[in-house]
Short mmCIF file of C-alpha atoms in Angstrom, two decimals:
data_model
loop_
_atom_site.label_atom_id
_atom_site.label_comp_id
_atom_site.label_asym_id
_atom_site.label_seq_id
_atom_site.Cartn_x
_atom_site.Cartn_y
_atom_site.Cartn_z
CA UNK A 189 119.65 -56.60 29.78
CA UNK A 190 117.51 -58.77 31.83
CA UNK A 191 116.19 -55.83 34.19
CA UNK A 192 115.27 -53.98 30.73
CA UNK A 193 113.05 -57.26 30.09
CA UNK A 194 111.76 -56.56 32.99
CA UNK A 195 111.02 -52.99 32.38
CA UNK A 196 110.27 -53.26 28.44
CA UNK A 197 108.20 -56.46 28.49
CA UNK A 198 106.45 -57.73 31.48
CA UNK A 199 106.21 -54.51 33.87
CA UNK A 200 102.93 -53.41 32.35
CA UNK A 201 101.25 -56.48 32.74
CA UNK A 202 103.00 -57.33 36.37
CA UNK A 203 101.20 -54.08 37.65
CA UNK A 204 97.61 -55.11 35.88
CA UNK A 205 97.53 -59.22 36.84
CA UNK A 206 99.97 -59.39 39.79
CA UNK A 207 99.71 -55.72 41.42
CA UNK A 208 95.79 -55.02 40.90
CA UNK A 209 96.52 -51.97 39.28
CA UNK A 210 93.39 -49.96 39.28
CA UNK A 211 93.35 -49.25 35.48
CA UNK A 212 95.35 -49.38 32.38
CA UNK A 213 95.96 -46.41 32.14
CA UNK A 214 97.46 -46.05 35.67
CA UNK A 215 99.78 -48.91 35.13
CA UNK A 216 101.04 -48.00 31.46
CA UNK A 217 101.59 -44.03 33.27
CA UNK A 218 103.79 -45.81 35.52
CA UNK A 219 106.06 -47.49 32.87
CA UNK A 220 105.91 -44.66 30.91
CA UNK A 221 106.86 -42.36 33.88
CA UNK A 222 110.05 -44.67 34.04
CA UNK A 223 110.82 -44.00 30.45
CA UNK A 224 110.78 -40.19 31.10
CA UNK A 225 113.08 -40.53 33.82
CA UNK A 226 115.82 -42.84 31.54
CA UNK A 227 115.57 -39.71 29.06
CA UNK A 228 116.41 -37.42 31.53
CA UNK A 229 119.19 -39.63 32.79
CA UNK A 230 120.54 -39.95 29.42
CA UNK A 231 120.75 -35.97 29.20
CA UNK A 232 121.86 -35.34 32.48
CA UNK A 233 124.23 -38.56 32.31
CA UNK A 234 125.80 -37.19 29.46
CA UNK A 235 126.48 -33.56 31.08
CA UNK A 236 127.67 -34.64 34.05
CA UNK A 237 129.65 -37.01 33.15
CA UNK A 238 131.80 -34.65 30.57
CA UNK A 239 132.55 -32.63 33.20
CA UNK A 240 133.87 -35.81 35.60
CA UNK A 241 135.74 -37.02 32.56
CA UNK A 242 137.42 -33.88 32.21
CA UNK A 243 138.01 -33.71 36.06
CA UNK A 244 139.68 -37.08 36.02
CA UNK A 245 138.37 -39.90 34.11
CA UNK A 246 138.11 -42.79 36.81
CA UNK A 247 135.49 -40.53 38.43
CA UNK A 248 133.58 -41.02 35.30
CA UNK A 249 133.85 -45.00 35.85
CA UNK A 250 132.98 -44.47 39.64
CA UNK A 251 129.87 -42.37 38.81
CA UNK A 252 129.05 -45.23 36.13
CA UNK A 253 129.74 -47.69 38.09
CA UNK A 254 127.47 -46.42 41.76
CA UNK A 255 124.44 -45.27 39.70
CA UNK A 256 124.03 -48.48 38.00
CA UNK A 257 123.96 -50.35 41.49
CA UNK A 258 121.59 -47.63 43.05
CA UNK A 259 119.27 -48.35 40.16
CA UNK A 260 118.75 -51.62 41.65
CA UNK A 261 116.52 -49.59 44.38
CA UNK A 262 113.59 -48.15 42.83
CA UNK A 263 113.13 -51.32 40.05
CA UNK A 264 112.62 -53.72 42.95
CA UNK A 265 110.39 -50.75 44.85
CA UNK A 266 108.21 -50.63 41.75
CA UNK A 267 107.93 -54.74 41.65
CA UNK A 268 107.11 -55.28 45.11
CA UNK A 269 105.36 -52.22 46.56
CA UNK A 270 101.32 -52.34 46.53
CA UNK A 271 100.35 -50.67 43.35
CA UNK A 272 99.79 -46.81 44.21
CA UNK A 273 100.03 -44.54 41.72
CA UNK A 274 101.28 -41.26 43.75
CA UNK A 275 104.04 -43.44 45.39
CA UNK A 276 105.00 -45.28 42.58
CA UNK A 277 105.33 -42.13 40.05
CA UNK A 278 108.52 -40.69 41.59
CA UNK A 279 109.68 -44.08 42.58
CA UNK A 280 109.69 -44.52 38.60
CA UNK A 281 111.17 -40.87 37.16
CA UNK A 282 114.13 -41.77 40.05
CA UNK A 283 114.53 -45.20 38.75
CA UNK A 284 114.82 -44.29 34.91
CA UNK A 285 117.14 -41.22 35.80
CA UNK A 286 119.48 -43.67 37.48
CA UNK A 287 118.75 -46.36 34.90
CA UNK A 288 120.01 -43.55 31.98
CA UNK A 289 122.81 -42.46 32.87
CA UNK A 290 125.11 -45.48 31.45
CA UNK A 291 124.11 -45.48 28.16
CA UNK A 292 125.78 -42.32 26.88
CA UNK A 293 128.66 -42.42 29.06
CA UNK A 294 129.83 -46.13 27.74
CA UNK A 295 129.78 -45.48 24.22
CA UNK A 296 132.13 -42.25 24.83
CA UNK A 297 133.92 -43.97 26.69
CA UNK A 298 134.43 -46.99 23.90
CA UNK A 299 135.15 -44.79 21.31
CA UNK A 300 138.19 -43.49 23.30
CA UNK A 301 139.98 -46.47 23.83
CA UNK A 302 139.90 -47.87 20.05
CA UNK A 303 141.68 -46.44 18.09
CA UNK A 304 140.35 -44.92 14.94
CA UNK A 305 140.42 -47.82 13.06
CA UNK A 306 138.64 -50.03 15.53
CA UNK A 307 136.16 -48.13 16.85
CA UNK A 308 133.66 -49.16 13.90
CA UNK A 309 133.98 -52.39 15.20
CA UNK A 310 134.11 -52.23 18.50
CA UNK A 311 130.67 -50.18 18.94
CA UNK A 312 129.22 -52.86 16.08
CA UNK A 313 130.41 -55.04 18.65
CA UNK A 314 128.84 -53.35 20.85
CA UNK A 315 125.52 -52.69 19.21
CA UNK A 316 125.46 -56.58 18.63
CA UNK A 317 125.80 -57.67 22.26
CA UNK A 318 123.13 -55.09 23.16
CA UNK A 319 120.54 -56.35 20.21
CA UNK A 320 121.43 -59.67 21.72
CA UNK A 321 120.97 -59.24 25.26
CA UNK A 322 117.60 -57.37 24.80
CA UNK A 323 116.42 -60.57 22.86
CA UNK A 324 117.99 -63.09 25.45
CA UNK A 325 116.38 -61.15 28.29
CA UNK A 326 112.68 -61.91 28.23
CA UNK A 327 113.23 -65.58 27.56
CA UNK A 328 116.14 -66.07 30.52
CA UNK A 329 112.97 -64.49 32.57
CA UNK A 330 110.82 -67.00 31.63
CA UNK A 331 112.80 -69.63 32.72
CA UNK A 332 113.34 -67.72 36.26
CA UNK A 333 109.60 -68.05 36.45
CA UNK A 334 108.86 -70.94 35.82
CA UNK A 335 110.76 -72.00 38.98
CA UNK A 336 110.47 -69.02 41.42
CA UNK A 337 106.87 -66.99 40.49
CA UNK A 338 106.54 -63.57 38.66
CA UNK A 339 107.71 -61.54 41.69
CA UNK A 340 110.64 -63.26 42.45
CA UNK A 341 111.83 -63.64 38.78
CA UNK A 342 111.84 -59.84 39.02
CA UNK A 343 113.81 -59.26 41.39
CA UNK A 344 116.01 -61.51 40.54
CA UNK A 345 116.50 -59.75 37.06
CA UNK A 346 116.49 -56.19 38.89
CA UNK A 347 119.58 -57.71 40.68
CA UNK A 348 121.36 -58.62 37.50
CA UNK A 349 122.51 -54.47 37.16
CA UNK A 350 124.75 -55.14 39.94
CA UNK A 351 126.93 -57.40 37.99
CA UNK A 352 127.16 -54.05 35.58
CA UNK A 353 127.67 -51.96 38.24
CA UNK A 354 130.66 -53.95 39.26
CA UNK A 355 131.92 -54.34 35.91
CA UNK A 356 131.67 -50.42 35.44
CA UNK A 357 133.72 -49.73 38.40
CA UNK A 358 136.04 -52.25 37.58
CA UNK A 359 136.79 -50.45 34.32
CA UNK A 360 138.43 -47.09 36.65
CA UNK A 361 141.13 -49.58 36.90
CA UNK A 362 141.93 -49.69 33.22
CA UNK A 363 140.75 -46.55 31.33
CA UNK A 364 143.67 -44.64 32.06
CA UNK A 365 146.15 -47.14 30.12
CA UNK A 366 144.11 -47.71 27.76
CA UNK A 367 143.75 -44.43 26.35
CA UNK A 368 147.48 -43.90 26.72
CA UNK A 369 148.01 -46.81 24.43
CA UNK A 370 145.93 -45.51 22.12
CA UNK A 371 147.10 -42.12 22.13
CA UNK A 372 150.80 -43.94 21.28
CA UNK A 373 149.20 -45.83 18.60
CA UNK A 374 147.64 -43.23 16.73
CA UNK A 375 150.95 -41.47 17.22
CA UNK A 376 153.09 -44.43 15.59
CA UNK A 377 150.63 -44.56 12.66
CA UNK A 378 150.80 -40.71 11.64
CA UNK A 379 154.59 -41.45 11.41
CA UNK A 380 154.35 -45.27 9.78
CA UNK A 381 151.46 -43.45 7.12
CA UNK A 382 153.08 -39.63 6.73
CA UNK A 383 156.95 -40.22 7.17
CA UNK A 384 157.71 -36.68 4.68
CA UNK A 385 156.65 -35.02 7.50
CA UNK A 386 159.99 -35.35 9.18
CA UNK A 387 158.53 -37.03 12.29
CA UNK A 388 160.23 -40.61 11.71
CA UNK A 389 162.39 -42.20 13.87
CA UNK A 390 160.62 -39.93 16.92
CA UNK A 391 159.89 -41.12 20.33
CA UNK A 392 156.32 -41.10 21.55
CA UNK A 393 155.07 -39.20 25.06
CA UNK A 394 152.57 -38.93 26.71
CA UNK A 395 150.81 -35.47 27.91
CA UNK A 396 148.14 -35.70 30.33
CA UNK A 397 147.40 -32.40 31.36
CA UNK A 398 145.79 -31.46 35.03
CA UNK A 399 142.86 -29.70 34.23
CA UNK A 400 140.79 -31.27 31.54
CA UNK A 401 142.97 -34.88 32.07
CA UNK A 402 142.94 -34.76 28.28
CA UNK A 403 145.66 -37.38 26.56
CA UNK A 404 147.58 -36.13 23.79
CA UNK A 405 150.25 -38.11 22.21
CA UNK A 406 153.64 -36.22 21.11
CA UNK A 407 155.96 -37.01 18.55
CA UNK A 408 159.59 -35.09 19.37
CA UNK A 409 162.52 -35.27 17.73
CA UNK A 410 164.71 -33.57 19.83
CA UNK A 411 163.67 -32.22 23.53
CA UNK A 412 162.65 -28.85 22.68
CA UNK A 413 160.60 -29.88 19.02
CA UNK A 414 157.44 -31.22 20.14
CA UNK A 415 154.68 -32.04 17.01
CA UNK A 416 151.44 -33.59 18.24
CA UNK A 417 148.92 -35.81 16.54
CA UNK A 418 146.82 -32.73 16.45
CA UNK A 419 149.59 -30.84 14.54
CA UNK A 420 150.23 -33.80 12.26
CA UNK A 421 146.54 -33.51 11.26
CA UNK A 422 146.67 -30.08 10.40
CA UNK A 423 149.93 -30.33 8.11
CA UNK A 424 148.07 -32.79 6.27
#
């Protein structure tokens, strides 16, 4: 969370004491431009990335995973371009629409690989390390400062969303299994929890189909009687 230090905490003034921002005004329109932008990323993040998750999943990771790297780009544009407010407007709208499109996509992306009775944990988890990171950030950037200068310290944080980037494309290599063991586990607990539904003693497969690359655990008992968690939940 160190570029959204960056972004939340010292941008503003950077533009005013460090980039002789002509006004106030000019350099809160700026920041607030950015803003704009990481709304519309979160939208159009959250579109587009349905429809990659339904073409096949790792393509969600991949998208993840490049846009958080390109958002590197216009963040260290804004810090070390001369202050002018026609070139640094659409530097800023591009640079929150890349800087959005994460923070959707994650969280969907958490919730299916927990299974249901993890997942409230695992986004408090989640929630925690953000709340944490956002109040870690500003003071890790102080200490940058103190030894490199304002600009530098910047970019320096700015950099820091490569480390996410990686991490994000790392996770393509994982998502796959991870939802299959979940889709077994949820499958193994609707027969542990509801065994008069005559699906004990079943074996447990796994149906990915081609189109949407949806997972859906199966319970048979022989061959040719399939009942999925779907159907379990429905007889209940």
């Amino acid at each position: 969370c160190m570029p959204w230090g960056v972004i939340g905490v010292f941008l503003n003034d950077y533009f005013i004491t460090d980039r002789n921002a002509p006004s106030k005004i000019g350099a809160f329109a700026v920041c607030a431009t950015y803003g704009l932008g990481t709304v519309i990323g979160q939208i159009a993040g959250g579109f587009l990335g349905k429809r990659l998750y339904q073409w096949k999943h790792e393509y969600l990771c991949y998208l993840l995973g490049t846009v958080q790297i390109l958002s590197i780009g216009p963040l260290l544009l804004m810090l070390n371009l001369p202050f002018d407010f026609r070139t640094l407007v659409p530097i800023s709208v591009v640079g929150g629409i890349f800087g959005g499109y994460a923070s959707p996509n994650v969280k969907a992306v958490l919730l299916n690989v927990n299974t249901p009775d993890t997942r409230g944990s695992a986004m408090a988890l989640f929630s925690l390390s953000d709340d944490i990171g956002k109040g870690l950030g500003p003071p890790l950037i102080g200490i940058l400062i103190t030894h490199f200068g304002r600009q530098k310290a910047f970019s320096i944080a700015a950099c820091m969303w490569l480390w996410s980037g990686l991490l994000l494309l790392a996770l393509s290599r994982t998502i796959v299994a991870d939802e299959d063991s979940v889709a077994r586990q949820v499958a193994i607990q609707q027969q542990e929890r509801h065994p008069h539904l005559g699906i004990a003693d079943t074996t447990i497969d796994i149906d990915r189909t081609e189109e949407s690359g949806d997972v859906e655990a199966k319970v048979a008992r022989t061959p040719s009687a399939e009942l999925s968690v779907n159907d379990v939940g429905a007889r209940l």
